[in-house]
Amino acid sequence: SRFAKAFSALEKVPFVRAHWTMNADYVRNGNQQVDSGMRLLRLIVEEVMDALVDEMEGDEEGREQAVRWKRDLRKGLNDIWRGYREHFSGAFGKEGSFVMDLQGEMIPAIGVEEDVIRKGRIPRAAYIKPVVKREALSESWDIWEKAFTNLFGVLAETVDQPIPFPSTMTAEKDDLRTYFFPMPFATDDFLPSVSVSDDLYILGSSKVFSESLYEAALKAKGEREDTGFRVEVDAGQLWDFCRVWIDFYEESRAVAEGIEEDELNRDGRLLPEPGEDLDVPPEEGAEPDFDPDDLGLQDAVPFGGLFAAPDPELLRGWLDRLRILRGIRFHRRLEEGVPRATLRIRIER
């Protein structure tokens, strides 16, 4: 596989990486499934629009509008399928790869604490294909952009307010051009986008991650490993990721308990216990006049203990036990025409 060794040039081993090569029959069957899906979608749209036209009987203006919507929707769907069938599907080679790591920077969303934004981590993922015909990607997008613009026009007419199809923005790095839609809270490390070069097509959740994969592929260009379908999982990265969020959970829990204690100690004293008279303070050393167990609270919530917030130390203990699992590798290939499969699980005590 062309990608099998390329990502060894990354600074850190990915959490998950998968590589495969599709045969011609698989590609043909995939295109047939997409075709069937589009035919079904067109049929559903036409049935819905026919029903709408029938409901408009007696309203000539509404009927003409429904007929026009049906025509525009059918044309839009046909153009989307045409762009895929005639251009997009022929732009790639037969190999593919999926890569995920857990090193993405936290999204700076409203309400997220600064410490979480600074130390928190989120997953980053990318789907990669080799490009064999870059101009086909441009041709398919030209068709799709016009189709989606018309479909958004139909949607705007139904709600009687303008809904423009959003324009894409671009960023370039060497031969790699990244296309994305502007969105709130986006950063270079959280930016769903498509990155295209003369050799690679990367559909990813992070611009930075896509660029690092592109650079790694360039460094390892020409190197090859054993072929077939391979999946590798670095479990150590998952345990480190979980440890970070357990620490945040512990800190948040401590803050919440502090707030609760402050509320209980409001006005300089604890709030009254159940059964305590607000006007007559209890005598020193006096026992309550009732047993809380007599209220039957334990019987009212028989499984309440199962849903209690877990203790952070307990979670860390579980995590330490899981750390013996360090990695998994699965490899399926053909050896002299015979299918073989290997599963390796790496454990370190």
Protein backbone atom coordinates (compact mmCIF):
# COMPACT_ATOMS: atom_id res chain seq x y z
CA SER A 1 0.00 0.00 0.00
CA ARG A 2 1.24 3.48 -0.85
CA PHE A 3 0.12 4.81 2.53
CA ALA A 4 1.23 1.86 4.65
CA LYS A 5 4.56 3.43 5.62
CA ALA A 6 3.92 7.08 4.86
CA PHE A 7 2.56 8.03 8.28
CA SER A 8 5.53 6.63 10.16
CA ALA A 9 7.00 10.08 9.46
CA LEU A 10 4.49 11.72 11.83
CA GLU A 11 5.91 13.19 15.03
CA LYS A 12 3.64 10.93 17.12
CA VAL A 13 2.18 7.53 16.33
CA PRO A 14 -1.55 7.90 15.49
CA PHE A 15 -4.16 6.35 17.75
CA VAL A 16 -5.68 4.50 14.78
CA ARG A 17 -4.43 4.04 11.25
CA ALA A 18 -5.94 1.84 8.58
CA HIS A 19 -4.78 1.19 5.01
CA TRP A 20 -6.42 -0.78 2.23
CA THR A 21 -6.59 -1.36 -1.52
CA MET A 22 -9.96 -1.77 -3.25
CA ASN A 23 -10.32 -4.10 -6.21
CA ALA A 24 -12.22 -3.13 -9.35
CA ASP A 25 -15.31 -5.17 -8.39
CA TYR A 26 -15.54 -3.43 -5.01
CA VAL A 27 -15.31 0.02 -6.63
CA ARG A 28 -17.95 -0.91 -9.22
CA ASN A 29 -20.30 -2.26 -6.54
CA GLY A 30 -19.80 0.88 -4.48
CA ASN A 31 -20.74 3.09 -7.42
CA GLN A 32 -23.82 0.95 -8.04
CA GLN A 33 -24.88 1.40 -4.41
CA VAL A 34 -24.51 5.17 -4.69
CA ASP A 35 -26.54 5.07 -7.90
CA SER A 36 -29.29 3.06 -6.18
CA GLY A 37 -29.31 5.49 -3.27
CA MET A 38 -29.68 8.49 -5.56
CA ARG A 39 -32.47 6.80 -7.52
CA LEU A 40 -34.32 6.10 -4.26
CA LEU A 41 -33.87 9.69 -3.09
CA ARG A 42 -35.16 11.06 -6.40
CA LEU A 43 -38.16 8.73 -6.22
CA ILE A 44 -39.00 9.89 -2.70
CA VAL A 45 -38.70 13.56 -3.67
CA GLU A 46 -40.91 13.09 -6.73
CA GLU A 47 -43.58 11.27 -4.69
CA VAL A 48 -43.59 14.00 -2.04
CA MET A 49 -43.77 16.77 -4.63
CA ASP A 50 -46.56 14.98 -6.55
CA ALA A 51 -48.56 14.81 -3.32
CA LEU A 52 -47.92 18.52 -2.76
CA VAL A 53 -49.08 19.36 -6.29
CA ASP A 54 -52.29 17.38 -5.72
CA GLU A 55 -52.94 19.29 -2.49
CA MET A 56 -52.67 22.57 -4.41
CA GLU A 57 -55.69 21.75 -6.58
CA GLY A 58 -57.73 24.90 -6.93
CA ASP A 59 -54.76 27.12 -6.08
CA GLU A 60 -53.23 27.75 -9.50
CA GLU A 61 -50.38 29.91 -8.21
CA GLY A 62 -49.45 27.40 -5.49
CA ARG A 63 -49.69 24.54 -7.99
CA GLU A 64 -47.30 26.26 -10.41
CA GLN A 65 -44.90 26.89 -7.55
CA ALA A 66 -44.98 23.25 -6.46
CA VAL A 67 -44.38 22.09 -10.05
CA ARG A 68 -41.40 24.44 -10.29
CA TRP A 69 -39.97 23.14 -6.99
CA LYS A 70 -40.31 19.57 -8.22
CA ARG A 71 -38.49 20.41 -11.45
CA ASP A 72 -35.66 22.25 -9.65
CA LEU A 73 -35.23 19.54 -7.02
CA ARG A 74 -35.07 16.79 -9.64
CA LYS A 75 -32.54 18.76 -11.68
CA GLY A 76 -30.42 19.46 -8.59
CA LEU A 77 -30.29 15.80 -7.56
CA ASN A 78 -29.52 14.74 -11.14
CA ASP A 79 -26.63 17.23 -11.29
CA ILE A 80 -25.22 16.00 -7.97
CA TRP A 81 -25.26 12.43 -9.23
CA ARG A 82 -23.81 13.45 -12.59
CA GLY A 83 -20.91 15.26 -10.89
CA TYR A 84 -20.15 12.16 -8.85
CA ARG A 85 -20.52 9.62 -11.67
CA GLU A 86 -18.76 11.51 -14.47
CA HIS A 87 -15.99 13.24 -12.54
CA PHE A 88 -15.58 12.68 -8.80
CA SER A 89 -15.58 8.86 -8.82
CA GLY A 90 -12.79 8.79 -11.41
CA ALA A 91 -10.47 11.20 -9.59
CA PHE A 92 -8.92 8.68 -7.19
CA GLY A 93 -6.76 5.60 -7.11
CA LYS A 94 -7.84 2.33 -5.53
CA GLU A 95 -5.96 2.78 -2.25
CA GLY A 96 -7.31 4.44 0.86
CA SER A 97 -6.41 5.28 4.42
CA PHE A 98 -8.03 6.41 7.65
CA VAL A 99 -6.02 8.04 10.42
CA MET A 100 -7.05 9.29 13.86
CA ASP A 101 -5.11 10.75 16.75
CA LEU A 102 -6.13 12.22 20.12
CA GLN A 103 -3.89 15.29 20.13
CA GLY A 104 -6.28 17.97 18.87
CA GLU A 105 -6.54 21.25 20.76
CA MET A 106 -9.76 21.92 22.63
CA ILE A 107 -12.44 24.02 20.93
CA PRO A 108 -12.59 27.55 22.44
CA ALA A 109 -16.37 27.49 22.80
CA ILE A 110 -18.36 29.80 25.04
CA GLY A 111 -18.66 28.42 28.57
CA VAL A 112 -15.55 26.23 28.37
CA GLU A 113 -13.06 27.04 31.10
CA GLU A 114 -9.71 28.47 30.07
CA ASP A 115 -7.78 25.65 31.75
CA VAL A 116 -9.79 23.06 29.79
CA ILE A 117 -9.15 24.93 26.54
CA ARG A 118 -5.43 25.06 27.29
CA LYS A 119 -4.92 21.46 28.45
CA GLY A 120 -7.86 19.56 26.96
CA ARG A 121 -7.52 17.33 23.93
CA ILE A 122 -10.02 16.18 21.28
CA PRO A 123 -9.84 13.55 18.51
CA ARG A 124 -8.68 14.47 15.00
CA ALA A 125 -9.51 12.24 12.03
CA ALA A 126 -8.76 12.14 8.31
CA TYR A 127 -9.78 10.00 5.33
CA ILE A 128 -7.15 9.95 2.57
CA LYS A 129 -7.20 8.91 -1.06
CA PRO A 130 -4.54 9.16 -3.78
CA VAL A 131 -5.42 11.62 -6.56
CA VAL A 132 -4.94 10.45 -10.15
CA LYS A 133 -6.99 13.17 -11.89
CA ARG A 134 -7.07 16.45 -10.00
CA GLU A 135 -9.03 18.34 -12.65
CA ALA A 136 -11.93 15.90 -12.13
CA LEU A 137 -12.31 17.22 -8.58
CA SER A 138 -12.64 20.80 -9.85
CA GLU A 139 -15.14 19.76 -12.51
CA SER A 140 -17.30 17.87 -10.01
CA TRP A 141 -17.27 20.78 -7.55
CA ASP A 142 -18.31 23.25 -10.26
CA ILE A 143 -21.35 21.09 -10.97
CA TRP A 144 -22.15 20.56 -7.29
CA GLU A 145 -21.82 24.21 -6.36
CA LYS A 146 -24.39 25.23 -8.99
CA ALA A 147 -26.69 22.38 -7.94
CA PHE A 148 -26.53 23.25 -4.23
CA THR A 149 -27.01 26.95 -4.98
CA ASN A 150 -30.24 26.12 -6.84
CA LEU A 151 -31.39 23.77 -4.07
CA PHE A 152 -30.77 26.44 -1.45
CA GLY A 153 -32.83 28.77 -3.65
CA VAL A 154 -35.75 26.32 -3.51
CA LEU A 155 -35.37 26.10 0.28
CA ALA A 156 -35.31 29.89 0.57
CA GLU A 157 -38.51 30.15 -1.47
CA THR A 158 -40.32 27.64 0.77
CA VAL A 159 -39.54 29.63 3.94
CA ASP A 160 -39.86 33.00 2.17
CA GLN A 161 -36.46 34.33 3.20
CA PRO A 162 -33.01 34.30 1.56
CA ILE A 163 -30.75 31.34 2.39
CA PRO A 164 -27.57 31.70 0.33
CA PHE A 165 -25.31 28.71 -0.23
CA PRO A 166 -22.19 29.47 1.87
CA SER A 167 -19.01 30.31 0.02
CA THR A 168 -15.89 28.26 0.69
CA MET A 169 -12.64 29.72 1.96
CA THR A 170 -9.19 28.42 1.05
CA ALA A 171 -5.76 28.11 2.63
CA GLU A 172 -2.62 27.01 0.82
CA LYS A 173 0.56 25.30 1.93
CA ASP A 174 2.98 24.33 -0.83
CA ASP A 175 1.03 22.16 -3.28
CA LEU A 176 -1.78 21.52 -0.78
CA ARG A 177 -4.93 23.64 -0.98
CA THR A 178 -7.49 23.37 1.83
CA TYR A 179 -11.17 24.25 1.30
CA PHE A 180 -13.54 24.87 4.20
CA PHE A 181 -16.72 26.67 5.20
CA PRO A 182 -16.36 29.41 7.84
CA MET A 183 -17.86 28.38 11.17
CA PRO A 184 -17.95 29.70 14.75
CA PHE A 185 -15.33 28.53 17.24
CA ALA A 186 -13.21 27.13 14.40
CA THR A 187 -9.45 26.92 14.83
CA ASP A 188 -6.71 25.49 12.64
CA ASP A 189 -6.94 22.34 14.78
CA PHE A 190 -10.75 22.10 14.61
CA LEU A 191 -11.78 22.88 11.06
CA PRO A 192 -13.70 20.30 8.99
CA SER A 193 -12.20 20.66 5.55
CA VAL A 194 -11.08 19.10 2.29
CA SER A 195 -7.39 19.32 1.38
CA VAL A 196 -6.25 18.58 -2.18
CA SER A 197 -2.84 18.30 -3.82
CA ASP A 198 -1.68 16.73 -7.07
CA ASP A 199 -1.18 13.45 -5.17
CA LEU A 200 -3.54 13.43 -2.17
CA TYR A 201 -7.17 14.07 -1.26
CA ILE A 202 -7.73 14.49 2.50
CA LEU A 203 -11.14 14.81 4.11
CA GLY A 204 -10.39 15.78 7.69
CA SER A 205 -11.60 17.41 10.88
CA SER A 206 -8.43 19.46 11.40
CA LYS A 207 -6.48 21.65 8.98
CA VAL A 208 -3.28 21.20 11.00
CA PHE A 209 -3.68 17.43 11.03
CA SER A 210 -4.29 17.28 7.27
CA GLU A 211 -1.16 19.35 6.63
CA SER A 212 0.93 17.09 8.88
CA LEU A 213 -0.32 14.01 7.02
CA TYR A 214 0.54 15.66 3.71
CA GLU A 215 4.08 16.44 4.90
CA ALA A 216 4.52 12.90 6.23
CA ALA A 217 3.42 11.45 2.89
CA LEU A 218 5.98 13.60 1.08
CA LYS A 219 8.81 12.48 3.38
CA ALA A 220 7.97 8.81 2.88
CA LYS A 221 7.28 9.07 -0.85
CA GLY A 222 8.26 5.91 -2.70
CA GLU A 223 8.54 3.75 0.41
CA ARG A 224 6.33 0.69 0.57
CA GLU A 225 5.30 -1.92 3.10
CA ASP A 226 3.41 -5.19 2.91
CA THR A 227 0.10 -4.77 1.12
CA GLY A 228 -3.45 -5.77 1.99
CA PHE A 229 -5.82 -4.40 4.59
CA ARG A 230 -4.15 -3.24 7.81
CA VAL A 231 -5.43 -1.67 11.01
CA GLU A 232 -3.15 -0.58 13.84
CA VAL A 233 -4.29 0.81 17.19
CA ASP A 234 -1.94 2.46 19.69
CA ALA A 235 -3.85 1.96 22.94
CA GLY A 236 -1.32 3.91 24.99
CA GLN A 237 -2.51 7.15 23.42
CA LEU A 238 -6.10 6.33 24.41
CA TRP A 239 -5.15 5.78 28.06
CA ASP A 240 -3.24 9.09 28.16
CA PHE A 241 -6.26 10.83 26.63
CA CYS A 242 -8.57 9.34 29.26
CA ARG A 243 -6.19 10.36 32.06
CA VAL A 244 -6.35 14.01 30.99
CA TRP A 245 -10.16 14.04 31.12
CA ILE A 246 -10.26 12.18 34.45
CA ASP A 247 -8.08 14.97 35.89
CA PHE A 248 -10.52 17.57 34.55
CA TYR A 249 -13.43 15.59 35.97
CA GLU A 250 -11.78 15.55 39.40
CA GLU A 251 -11.14 19.29 39.30
CA SER A 252 -14.72 20.04 38.21
CA ARG A 253 -16.10 17.78 40.91
CA ALA A 254 -14.00 19.53 43.58
CA VAL A 255 -15.25 22.92 42.38
CA ALA A 256 -18.87 21.75 42.43
CA GLU A 257 -18.47 20.34 45.96
CA GLY A 258 -16.93 23.63 47.07
CA ILE A 259 -19.87 25.59 45.69
CA GLU A 260 -22.32 23.23 47.37
CA GLU A 261 -20.51 23.58 50.69
CA ASP A 262 -20.53 27.37 50.38
CA GLU A 263 -24.29 27.30 49.84
CA LEU A 264 -24.77 25.09 52.88
CA ASN A 265 -22.65 27.41 54.98
CA ARG A 266 -24.44 30.53 53.78
CA ASP A 267 -25.05 33.16 56.49
CA GLY A 268 -22.18 31.72 58.49
CA ARG A 269 -23.86 28.48 59.57
CA LEU A 270 -25.08 25.21 58.11
CA LEU A 271 -28.61 25.05 56.78
CA PRO A 272 -30.96 23.24 59.14
CA GLU A 273 -30.95 19.48 59.12
CA PRO A 274 -34.23 17.64 58.39
CA GLY A 275 -36.52 17.98 61.42
CA GLU A 276 -34.61 20.90 62.91
CA ASP A 277 -36.74 23.84 64.11
CA LEU A 278 -35.53 27.05 62.46
CA ASP A 279 -36.65 29.17 65.46
CA VAL A 280 -35.39 26.96 68.25
CA PRO A 281 -31.72 25.93 67.96
CA PRO A 282 -31.10 22.33 69.03
CA GLU A 283 -29.58 21.74 72.43
CA GLU A 284 -25.92 20.86 72.43
CA GLY A 285 -25.48 17.12 72.17
CA ALA A 286 -29.17 16.51 71.50
CA GLU A 287 -30.05 13.62 69.20
CA PRO A 288 -32.58 14.07 66.35
CA ASP A 289 -36.11 12.98 67.11
CA PHE A 290 -36.27 10.69 64.07
CA ASP A 291 -34.21 8.24 62.10
CA PRO A 292 -33.66 9.33 58.44
CA ASP A 293 -34.00 5.67 57.45
CA ASP A 294 -37.63 5.83 58.62
CA LEU A 295 -38.40 8.09 55.64
CA GLY A 296 -37.84 5.16 53.31
CA LEU A 297 -35.48 7.09 51.05
CA GLN A 298 -33.37 4.03 50.40
CA ASP A 299 -36.43 2.12 49.23
CA ALA A 300 -37.59 5.04 47.08
CA VAL A 301 -34.40 4.89 44.94
CA PRO A 302 -33.32 1.23 45.07
CA PHE A 303 -30.65 1.63 42.37
CA GLY A 304 -29.54 5.15 43.30
CA GLY A 305 -26.05 3.95 44.20
CA LEU A 306 -25.50 2.65 40.68
CA PHE A 307 -25.85 6.15 39.23
CA ALA A 308 -23.67 7.96 41.76
CA ALA A 309 -20.79 9.98 40.33
CA PRO A 310 -17.75 7.66 40.16
CA ASP A 311 -14.76 8.49 42.30
CA PRO A 312 -11.79 9.80 40.25
CA GLU A 313 -9.38 7.50 42.08
CA LEU A 314 -11.57 4.53 41.17
CA LEU A 315 -11.46 5.60 37.51
CA ARG A 316 -7.68 5.92 37.66
CA GLY A 317 -7.47 2.45 39.14
CA TRP A 318 -9.46 1.00 36.26
CA LEU A 319 -7.32 2.94 33.81
CA ASP A 320 -4.09 1.62 35.32
CA ARG A 321 -5.38 -1.94 34.93
CA LEU A 322 -6.26 -1.32 31.28
CA ARG A 323 -2.81 0.06 30.50
CA ILE A 324 -1.44 -3.46 30.08
CA LEU A 325 -3.08 -3.34 26.63
CA ARG A 326 -0.60 -1.37 24.52
CA GLY A 327 -1.70 -2.02 20.96
CA ILE A 328 -3.62 -4.06 18.41
CA ARG A 329 -2.69 -4.88 14.82
CA PHE A 330 -4.80 -6.66 12.23
CA HIS A 331 -3.47 -7.52 8.77
CA ARG A 332 -5.37 -9.28 5.99
CA ARG A 333 -3.60 -10.01 2.70
CA LEU A 334 -3.09 -12.49 -0.11
CA GLU A 335 -0.05 -14.76 -0.02
CA GLU A 336 0.46 -16.68 -3.28
CA GLY A 337 -3.25 -16.37 -3.97
CA VAL A 338 -4.27 -17.63 -0.52
CA PRO A 339 -6.06 -15.19 1.85
CA ARG A 340 -4.32 -14.80 5.19
CA ALA A 341 -5.21 -12.82 8.30
CA THR A 342 -3.11 -11.98 11.35
CA LEU A 343 -4.24 -10.46 14.64
CA ARG A 344 -1.63 -9.32 17.14
CA ILE A 345 -2.37 -7.92 20.59
CA ARG A 346 0.52 -6.28 22.44
CA ILE A 347 0.43 -6.46 26.26
CA GLU A 348 3.00 -5.01 28.64
CA ARG A 349 2.77 -5.59 32.36
